[in-house]
Amino acid sequence: MKKIHIVGLGLLGGSFALALKQAKPDLIFTGYDANAKNQADALTLGIIDEACEEPDADTDVIMLATPANTLTGLLLKYLNQVSSNTLIIDFGSTKSKLCKAVANHPKRAQYLSGHPIAGTEYSGPKAAKADLLDKKVFIICEMELTDVHLKGMAYDILEALNMKLRFMDAEEHDRHLAFVSHLSHVSSFMLGKTVLDKMEDEKNIFDMAGSGFASTVRLAKSSPAMWAPIMEENKNNILEALSLYISNLSKFRDKIIADDYEGLASDMQKINKIGDILDLGK
């Protein structure tokens, strides 16, 4: 493996390149971003060695790290043009539509459906960090459909990045991510909106915002260009998660209306157990 081409030079694409450059300094990185400034910044920051829209014919791996609603078109485009020795990996937060779109493609075996569970609320190549992916989970969907030799090259990369592999069905992935990732972003955005709406009447409200508010609303700083497409691609699962969330909010509100604070305390005590579950998951 000598050459990697990255499409999408933002937080994930940039962090992937920076980390792999440290682990495998002999690799050559080319890349492209539809945002000209992002592409120029990636070159200046040393994320890529050369900027070019199309990968060279001898490229070993093409990494797709663009918004979720662009991935199907890009994946089909590159599958149609690559040689038999090139592997395409995507970093998309949704997997089901993507896997279905290429299910019958003659070069399906040259695609590895992946998702690194990593990120921050910041975006763009300047937000990229060499340690972002370190010890993070990397989910692979439909592992058995990827060519054994090419899959070995992917494992070599992921091992060099010190990532923990998990294997999952594509639809299961999207359903679970709707609850543990996508819903939390929706919640954070709407908490931010609620407080911003209140700020129109009470200008000093942010003077009282402590660390609890800051940590809860942190995700509201995430890139809309990334998150609106995720809502589009995982619509049904997100709607299910939102419906359950709204139902729980309504029940919580009803107990306050009924002065049932003992019931609220009991509910919150049960919910406290999520801390133990998250600690076990580390």
XYZ file of C-alpha atoms in Angstrom:
282
model
C 0.000 0.000 0.000
C 1.483 3.296 -1.154
C -1.191 5.838 -2.005
C -4.461 6.989 -0.433
C -6.948 9.472 -1.886
C -9.370 11.289 0.442
C -12.585 12.895 -0.774
C -13.793 15.308 1.907
C -10.965 16.994 3.806
C -12.829 18.036 6.933
C -12.676 16.824 10.522
C -12.836 13.064 9.865
C -10.991 12.946 6.548
C -8.301 15.254 7.882
C -7.900 13.419 11.191
C -7.659 10.094 9.357
C -4.833 11.423 7.170
C -2.911 13.046 10.031
C -3.040 9.877 12.134
C -2.089 7.546 9.305
C 0.766 9.826 8.244
C 2.232 9.425 11.729
C 1.771 5.652 11.697
C 2.879 5.109 8.095
C 5.060 8.051 7.000
C 5.872 6.521 3.607
C 2.283 6.755 2.392
C 1.347 9.410 -0.171
C -1.932 11.268 0.379
C -3.884 12.983 -2.371
C -7.255 14.577 -1.808
C -10.162 16.700 -2.922
C -12.792 18.848 -1.245
C -15.693 20.605 -2.959
C -14.949 23.575 -0.706
C -11.890 25.270 -2.250
C -10.801 26.794 1.072
C -10.954 23.439 2.819
C -8.836 21.931 0.066
C -6.268 24.747 0.262
C -6.163 24.499 4.074
C -5.668 20.722 3.914
C -2.689 21.219 1.640
C -1.200 23.948 3.853
C -1.700 21.879 7.009
C -0.001 18.847 5.473
C -3.137 16.709 5.570
C -2.592 15.869 1.896
C 0.549 15.957 -0.229
C -1.260 16.860 -3.432
C -4.702 18.289 -4.246
C -6.498 16.634 -7.172
C -10.125 15.847 -7.911
C -9.549 12.390 -9.355
C -7.335 9.729 -7.731
C -4.302 8.410 -9.606
C -4.710 5.042 -11.323
C -2.359 3.385 -8.817
C -4.258 4.593 -5.732
C -4.698 1.780 -3.204
C -7.491 3.241 -1.083
C -10.119 5.896 -1.752
C -11.624 7.287 1.446
C -15.004 9.029 1.234
C -15.617 11.477 4.095
C -18.309 13.769 2.686
C -21.898 14.582 3.821
C -24.187 11.548 3.995
C -26.394 12.525 1.061
C -23.425 12.772 -1.319
C -21.938 9.358 -0.608
C -24.078 7.183 -2.875
C -23.234 9.196 -5.983
C -19.542 9.308 -5.122
C -19.354 5.605 -4.298
C -20.991 4.604 -7.568
C -18.767 7.002 -9.510
C -15.537 5.600 -8.075
C -16.633 1.959 -8.219
C -17.278 2.449 -11.915
C -13.796 3.755 -12.612
C -11.323 2.063 -10.224
C -9.033 -0.839 -11.030
C -9.448 -4.202 -9.325
C -6.697 -3.388 -6.804
C -8.371 -0.329 -5.294
C -10.501 -0.386 -2.139
C -13.142 2.262 -1.416
C -14.064 2.980 2.213
C -16.677 5.442 3.402
C -16.982 7.200 6.767
C -20.730 7.861 6.531
C -22.969 8.036 9.598
C -25.721 6.147 7.748
C -25.166 2.820 6.033
C -28.386 1.132 4.873
C -29.177 3.228 1.774
C -25.535 3.167 0.732
C -25.217 -0.607 0.993
C -28.487 -1.142 -0.907
C -27.373 1.224 -3.695
C -24.316 -0.899 -4.500
C -25.690 -4.341 -3.587
C -25.701 -5.526 -7.198
C -22.715 -3.560 -8.452
C -20.145 -5.812 -10.197
C -17.389 -4.244 -8.071
C -19.272 -4.446 -4.747
C -16.389 -6.464 -3.291
C -14.139 -3.402 -3.600
C -16.217 -1.428 -1.112
C -15.944 -1.512 2.678
C -18.854 0.109 4.512
C -17.404 1.807 7.575
C -18.221 4.330 10.266
C -15.759 5.689 12.850
C -17.541 6.605 16.087
C -15.551 9.772 16.621
C -15.956 13.477 16.154
C -16.231 16.886 17.772
C -18.614 19.791 17.377
C -16.084 21.491 15.092
C -15.659 21.022 11.366
C -13.188 21.628 8.552
C -9.524 20.650 8.129
C -8.381 23.082 10.831
C -10.388 21.032 13.343
C -8.614 17.798 12.353
C -6.576 16.082 15.080
C -4.122 13.217 14.751
C -5.487 11.541 17.908
C -9.209 11.884 17.105
C -9.584 8.253 16.014
C -7.221 6.723 18.581
C -8.916 3.891 20.533
C -12.286 4.773 18.975
C -14.770 2.219 17.617
C -14.900 1.616 13.875
C -18.073 -0.114 12.717
C -17.939 -2.284 9.594
C -21.177 -3.295 7.901
C -21.574 -6.261 5.519
C -17.983 -7.283 6.170
C -18.435 -10.576 4.322
C -19.142 -8.767 1.029
C -15.708 -7.098 0.814
C -12.860 -8.859 -1.021
C -10.592 -10.714 1.415
C -7.351 -9.212 0.079
C -8.695 -5.650 0.053
C -10.261 -6.152 3.468
C -6.848 -7.082 4.784
C -5.525 -3.732 3.592
C -8.343 -1.997 5.486
C -7.550 -3.940 8.651
C -3.912 -2.899 8.337
C -4.991 0.751 8.235
C -7.408 0.442 11.152
C -4.840 -1.408 13.256
C -2.301 1.349 12.564
C -4.903 3.876 13.751
C -5.426 1.861 16.958
C -9.162 1.550 16.348
C -11.524 -1.034 17.869
C -13.516 -2.963 15.267
C -17.208 -3.795 15.585
C -19.297 -5.617 12.989
C -22.943 -4.832 12.390
C -25.819 -5.170 9.940
C -26.370 -1.911 8.012
C -30.007 -1.460 9.050
C -29.173 -2.283 12.664
C -26.399 0.325 12.526
C -28.752 3.051 11.300
C -31.428 2.170 13.858
C -28.990 2.249 16.771
C -27.210 5.405 15.626
C -30.554 7.221 15.411
C -30.885 6.781 19.176
C -27.326 7.168 20.476
C -26.017 9.811 18.075
C -28.551 11.430 15.782
C -31.165 12.023 18.501
C -28.601 13.626 20.807
C -27.715 16.135 18.089
C -31.371 16.978 17.452
C -31.874 17.417 21.196
C -28.857 19.691 21.490
C -29.906 21.836 18.532
C -33.418 22.244 19.941
C -32.160 23.063 23.437
C -30.017 25.755 21.843
C -33.018 27.086 19.913
C -35.203 27.131 23.038
C -32.676 29.208 24.962
C -31.981 31.505 22.001
C -35.733 32.125 21.659
C -35.932 32.960 25.374
C -32.901 35.249 25.059
C -34.940 37.537 22.807
C -36.958 38.466 25.912
C -34.296 38.093 28.580
C -30.907 39.303 27.387
C -28.963 38.161 30.472
C -29.978 34.509 30.360
C -26.510 33.320 29.255
C -24.934 34.915 32.328
C -26.454 32.025 34.265
C -25.394 29.279 31.851
C -23.055 26.896 33.672
C -21.061 23.845 32.657
C -24.174 21.643 32.565
C -25.767 23.792 29.884
C -22.491 24.098 27.990
C -21.953 20.327 27.852
C -25.577 19.624 26.901
C -25.728 22.205 24.120
C -22.184 21.565 22.821
C -23.404 19.522 19.871
C -25.515 22.448 18.653
C -22.261 23.888 17.311
C -22.008 20.953 14.876
C -22.001 21.572 11.129
C -25.511 21.836 9.600
C -23.947 20.867 6.255
C -23.123 17.500 7.819
C -26.155 16.964 10.026
C -29.065 17.978 7.781
C -28.069 15.227 5.278
C -27.925 12.682 8.107
C -31.522 13.572 9.009
C -32.422 13.065 5.344
C -30.648 9.725 4.961
C -31.835 8.215 8.255
C -35.274 9.837 8.311
C -37.447 6.921 9.445
C -35.180 5.802 12.285
C -34.737 9.366 13.514
C -38.501 9.951 13.448
C -38.974 6.818 15.569
C -36.347 8.003 18.052
C -37.883 11.493 18.156
C -41.381 10.122 18.770
C -40.192 8.101 21.773
C -38.182 11.060 23.068
C -41.140 13.453 22.751
C -43.357 10.904 24.519
C -40.919 10.712 27.435
C -40.659 14.504 27.606
C -44.441 14.738 27.730
C -44.641 12.184 30.557
C -41.951 14.098 32.463
C -43.906 17.352 32.004
C -47.160 15.664 33.094
C -45.577 14.549 36.382
C -44.471 18.111 37.077
C -47.995 19.358 36.323
C -49.376 16.720 38.727
C -46.807 17.620 41.434
C -45.619 14.010 41.293
C -42.057 14.762 42.359
C -41.664 11.375 44.015
C -42.402 9.787 40.624
C -39.904 12.113 38.948
C -37.215 11.215 41.473
C -37.923 7.513 40.956
C -37.677 7.889 37.165
C -34.421 9.823 37.399
C -32.992 7.240 39.811
C -33.651 4.508 37.248
C -32.143 6.614 34.464
C -28.983 7.139 36.555
C -28.067 3.543 35.684
C -27.061 4.713 32.208
C -23.860 6.001 33.805
C -22.889 2.430 34.744
C -23.650 1.227 31.218
C -21.536 3.973 29.631
C -18.661 3.278 32.031
C -18.730 -0.401 31.062
C -18.563 0.583 27.416
C -15.235 2.399 27.764
